[in-house]
Short mmCIF file of C-alpha atoms in Angstrom, two decimals:
data_model
loop_
_atom_site.label_atom_id
_atom_site.label_comp_id
_atom_site.label_asym_id
_atom_site.label_seq_id
_atom_site.Cartn_x
_atom_site.Cartn_y
_atom_site.Cartn_z
CA MET A 235 -16.09 105.39 113.01
CA SER A 236 -14.04 106.25 110.23
CA GLU A 237 -10.66 107.62 110.66
CA TRP A 238 -10.36 111.15 110.10
CA TRP A 239 -7.72 110.18 107.02
CA THR A 240 -9.85 108.55 105.06
CA TYR A 241 -12.10 111.58 104.65
CA ARG A 242 -12.19 113.67 101.43
CA LEU A 243 -13.04 117.19 100.87
CA SER A 244 -16.38 116.22 99.18
CA ASP A 245 -17.36 114.48 102.27
CA PHE A 246 -17.83 117.88 103.98
CA LEU A 247 -19.69 119.49 101.46
CA LEU A 248 -23.23 120.54 102.88
CA PHE A 249 -24.83 120.25 99.23
CA SER A 250 -24.25 118.40 96.08
CA PRO A 251 -22.69 119.01 92.74
CA ARG A 252 -26.15 119.39 90.92
CA THR A 253 -27.09 121.84 93.86
CA TRP A 254 -24.19 123.71 93.35
CA HIS A 255 -24.62 124.05 89.49
CA ARG A 256 -28.61 124.81 89.60
CA LEU A 257 -27.32 127.69 92.21
CA PHE A 258 -25.43 129.34 89.15
CA GLU A 259 -28.10 128.26 86.51
CA LEU A 260 -31.06 130.00 88.43
CA TYR A 261 -28.75 132.93 89.60
CA HIS A 262 -27.71 133.75 85.71
CA ALA A 263 -31.30 133.54 84.94
CA TRP A 264 -32.26 136.21 87.46
CA LEU A 265 -29.41 138.46 86.12
CA TRP A 266 -30.09 138.27 82.62
CA PRO A 267 -29.15 140.43 80.62
CA ALA A 268 -26.94 142.07 83.07
CA GLN A 269 -23.89 139.97 82.32
CA PRO A 270 -22.82 141.21 79.02
CA LEU A 271 -23.32 145.04 80.39
CA VAL A 272 -20.96 144.33 83.25
CA LEU A 273 -18.19 142.67 81.09
CA LEU A 274 -18.32 145.54 78.85
CA LEU A 275 -18.09 147.93 82.09
CA GLY A 276 -15.08 145.53 83.14
CA VAL A 277 -13.17 145.70 79.51
CA GLY A 278 -13.19 149.29 79.57
CA LEU A 279 -12.00 149.86 83.10
CA LEU A 280 -9.16 147.36 82.05
CA PHE A 281 -8.31 149.30 78.81
CA ALA A 282 -8.18 152.32 80.89
CA LEU A 283 -6.00 151.14 83.27
CA TRP A 284 -3.78 149.84 80.96
CA ARG A 285 -3.54 153.23 79.08
CA GLY A 286 -2.59 154.76 82.21
CA ALA A 287 -5.79 156.84 82.80
CA PRO A 288 -4.87 158.83 86.23
CA TRP A 289 -8.76 158.42 86.99
CA ALA A 290 -8.96 154.63 86.22
CA PRO A 291 -7.26 153.04 89.28
CA ARG A 292 -9.93 155.09 91.64
CA ALA A 293 -12.69 154.36 89.23
CA CYS A 294 -11.98 150.59 89.52
CA CYS A 295 -11.72 150.82 93.13
CA LEU A 296 -15.40 152.27 93.15
CA ALA A 297 -16.71 149.41 90.63
CA LEU A 298 -14.72 146.70 92.85
CA ALA A 299 -16.27 147.89 96.08
CA THR A 300 -19.74 147.64 94.10
CA ALA A 301 -18.82 144.29 93.06
CA TRP A 302 -17.85 142.85 96.62
CA ALA A 303 -21.07 144.36 97.94
CA TRP A 304 -23.37 142.88 95.39
CA VAL A 305 -21.79 139.55 95.82
CA ALA A 306 -22.18 139.75 99.52
CA TRP A 307 -25.84 140.48 98.99
CA ALA A 308 -27.05 138.67 95.81
CA PHE A 309 -25.03 135.78 95.83
CA HIS A 310 -24.33 134.83 99.49
CA LEU A 311 -26.84 135.98 101.47
CA GLN A 312 -29.83 135.30 99.20
CA ARG A 313 -28.65 132.43 97.24
CA TYR A 314 -25.77 130.84 98.87
CA ALA A 315 -26.87 130.96 102.34
CA ALA A 316 -30.07 128.66 101.55
CA ILE A 317 -27.54 125.60 100.76
CA ASN A 318 -24.53 126.55 103.55
CA TRP A 319 -24.83 128.01 106.51
CA ALA A 320 -21.49 129.64 106.27
CA ALA A 321 -22.31 131.56 103.65
CA THR A 322 -23.74 134.27 105.71
CA TRP A 323 -20.14 134.61 107.15
CA PHE A 324 -18.84 134.78 103.52
CA ALA A 325 -21.64 137.51 103.07
CA LEU A 326 -20.19 139.58 106.13
CA ALA A 327 -16.61 139.14 105.01
CA PHE A 328 -17.22 140.26 101.27
CA ALA A 329 -19.54 143.31 102.89
CA PHE A 330 -16.11 144.33 104.80
CA GLN A 331 -13.98 144.13 101.55
CA ALA A 332 -16.69 146.44 99.95
CA VAL A 333 -16.04 148.99 102.49
CA LEU A 334 -12.10 148.64 102.43
CA MET A 335 -12.20 149.03 98.84
CA LEU A 336 -14.46 152.44 99.26
CA ALA A 337 -11.89 153.78 101.73
CA LEU A 338 -8.81 152.69 99.37
CA ALA A 339 -10.62 154.85 96.60
CA TRP A 340 -10.95 157.95 99.01
CA LEU A 341 -7.96 157.58 100.40
CA SER A 342 -6.03 156.70 97.36
CA ALA A 343 -4.02 159.44 95.38
CA SER A 344 -4.88 159.82 91.87
CA GLY A 345 -2.51 158.46 89.01
CA PRO A 346 -2.09 155.75 86.63
CA ALA A 347 -1.90 152.47 87.45
CA ARG A 348 1.50 150.38 88.20
CA ARG A 349 3.08 148.21 85.47
CA SER A 350 2.59 145.01 86.75
CA PRO A 351 2.52 141.76 84.13
CA THR A 352 0.83 139.71 86.93
CA GLY A 353 -1.53 142.07 88.08
CA PHE A 354 -2.66 142.59 84.55
CA ALA A 355 -2.56 138.78 83.73
CA LEU A 356 -4.95 138.42 86.59
CA LEU A 357 -7.59 141.33 85.87
CA ILE A 358 -7.10 139.96 81.93
CA GLY A 359 -7.94 136.83 83.23
CA ALA A 360 -10.72 137.71 85.47
CA VAL A 361 -12.48 140.03 82.87
CA THR A 362 -12.06 137.76 79.84
CA LEU A 363 -11.32 134.18 80.22
CA MET A 364 -13.10 133.30 83.65
CA PRO A 365 -16.44 133.69 81.74
CA VAL A 366 -15.23 131.06 79.45
CA LEU A 367 -13.46 128.69 81.58
CA GLY A 368 -16.10 126.35 82.45
CA VAL A 369 -17.60 126.24 79.00
CA ALA A 370 -13.97 125.33 77.69
CA CYS A 371 -14.49 122.61 80.36
CA GLY A 372 -17.78 121.30 79.38
CA ARG A 373 -19.89 123.24 81.37
CA PRO A 374 -23.02 125.04 80.41
CA TRP A 375 -22.52 128.69 79.91
CA GLN A 376 -25.40 129.37 82.17
CA GLU A 377 -22.93 128.51 85.11
CA ALA A 378 -19.62 131.04 84.20
CA GLU A 379 -18.12 132.85 86.74
CA VAL A 380 -18.62 136.31 85.50
CA PHE A 381 -16.28 139.61 86.82
CA GLY A 382 -18.40 141.88 89.49
CA LEU A 383 -21.32 139.24 89.49
CA THR A 384 -19.89 135.92 91.27
CA PRO A 385 -17.27 135.41 93.81
CA ASP A 386 -14.24 133.64 92.19
CA ALA A 387 -13.70 136.08 88.96
CA THR A 388 -14.45 139.30 91.69
CA VAL A 389 -11.41 138.08 93.94
CA LEU A 390 -9.05 137.24 91.03
CA GLY A 391 -9.84 140.73 89.55
CA THR A 392 -8.95 142.37 93.10
CA LEU A 393 -6.02 140.60 93.29
CA GLY A 394 -4.70 141.95 89.82
CA PHE A 395 -5.92 145.36 90.68
CA LEU A 396 -3.97 145.45 94.04
CA LEU A 397 -0.89 144.39 92.22
CA VAL A 398 -1.36 147.45 89.93
CA GLN A 399 -2.66 150.00 92.44
CA VAL A 400 -0.15 152.85 93.32
CA HIS A 401 -0.36 153.65 96.94
CA GLY A 402 0.33 157.08 97.85
CA GLY A 403 0.00 159.41 100.97
CA ARG A 404 -2.97 158.14 103.39
CA SER A 405 -3.64 154.99 101.40
CA ARG A 406 -0.54 153.36 102.87
CA ALA A 407 -1.37 152.57 106.13
CA LEU A 408 -4.55 150.58 104.33
CA ALA A 409 -2.25 148.85 101.66
CA ALA A 410 -2.33 145.14 103.67
CA TRP A 411 -5.60 145.07 104.64
CA PRO A 412 -7.68 144.70 101.34
CA TRP A 413 -5.65 141.63 100.36
CA LEU A 414 -6.71 139.30 103.43
CA ILE A 415 -10.04 138.68 102.34
CA PRO A 416 -9.33 137.82 98.74
CA LEU A 417 -6.43 135.65 99.49
CA MET A 418 -8.42 133.95 102.29
CA TRP A 419 -11.02 133.47 99.42
CA CYS A 420 -8.20 131.48 97.31
CA GLY A 421 -8.51 128.98 100.02
CA VAL A 422 -12.21 128.47 100.18
CA GLY A 423 -13.28 128.77 96.88
CA GLY A 424 -10.41 126.58 95.96
CA ALA A 425 -11.46 124.11 98.64
CA THR A 426 -15.19 123.73 97.65
CA LEU A 427 -13.67 123.43 93.77
CA PHE A 428 -11.73 120.55 94.94
CA ALA A 429 -14.47 118.95 96.67
CA LEU A 430 -17.03 119.32 93.65
CA GLU A 431 -13.99 118.19 91.43
CA LEU A 432 -14.06 120.95 88.74
CA PRO A 433 -11.23 120.98 86.35
CA TRP A 434 -10.15 124.55 87.33
CA ALA A 435 -10.07 123.72 91.13
CA GLY A 436 -6.36 125.16 91.45
CA LEU A 437 -7.09 128.17 89.53
CA LEU A 438 -7.85 130.12 92.53
CA PRO A 439 -5.04 129.10 95.09
CA LEU A 440 -2.49 129.03 92.47
CA ALA A 441 -3.42 132.61 91.68
CA GLY A 442 -3.34 133.83 94.99
CA LEU A 443 -0.01 132.33 95.25
CA ALA A 444 1.13 134.45 92.09
CA ALA A 445 -0.23 137.51 93.53
CA VAL A 446 1.84 137.23 97.08
CA ILE A 447 4.66 136.58 94.95
CA ALA A 448 4.64 139.41 92.80
CA GLY A 449 3.28 141.88 95.71
CA LEU A 450 6.60 140.59 97.61
CA ALA A 451 8.52 141.21 94.78
CA ARG A 452 7.37 144.78 94.58
CA ARG A 453 8.56 145.45 98.05
CA TYR A 454 12.10 144.25 97.97
#
């Protein structure tokens, strides 16, 4: 029996890298042509947030709730679960996050978004950079991470939104809860990408760390 310290992350994968890439290819083929439409919606909401539209934060909450629910069902439960038994639990976590985002939309007061450089940087990265990241690293576009349709880009955008979201009134009691699952996914998703030896594997953990630092700096 090998000693535990001789194992690598890749030894714990339940699927091959080829299977992972094929999963994304089939998922995007099934979704087409939803990807450009979702990206246009994301860019529109990002622009409205940047311009300070008072309705934009609540609209983003509703859009993110829809995205988390979609990824829970269409990606984790319907596809990822076929190659990874843990994906069923991922689906439950993403569904719970969708409920939290709905509650945040319901309880938050209307008003312009907070001017957080880190928050907007994460949002821009999720909406505009994540789809081309894989292509820039030599992967085909059919494996792209698309905000609102795949887990990592949706998590990245959510962290950015939570930094620009202004909490008021009844939403203050809920403020910490929507952070938990995105930050946990930064670890889970990052570990998976490290095991697959993908060049952007460190992006999610670094984004989670940056979001935590920015969030703590905002409070003190």
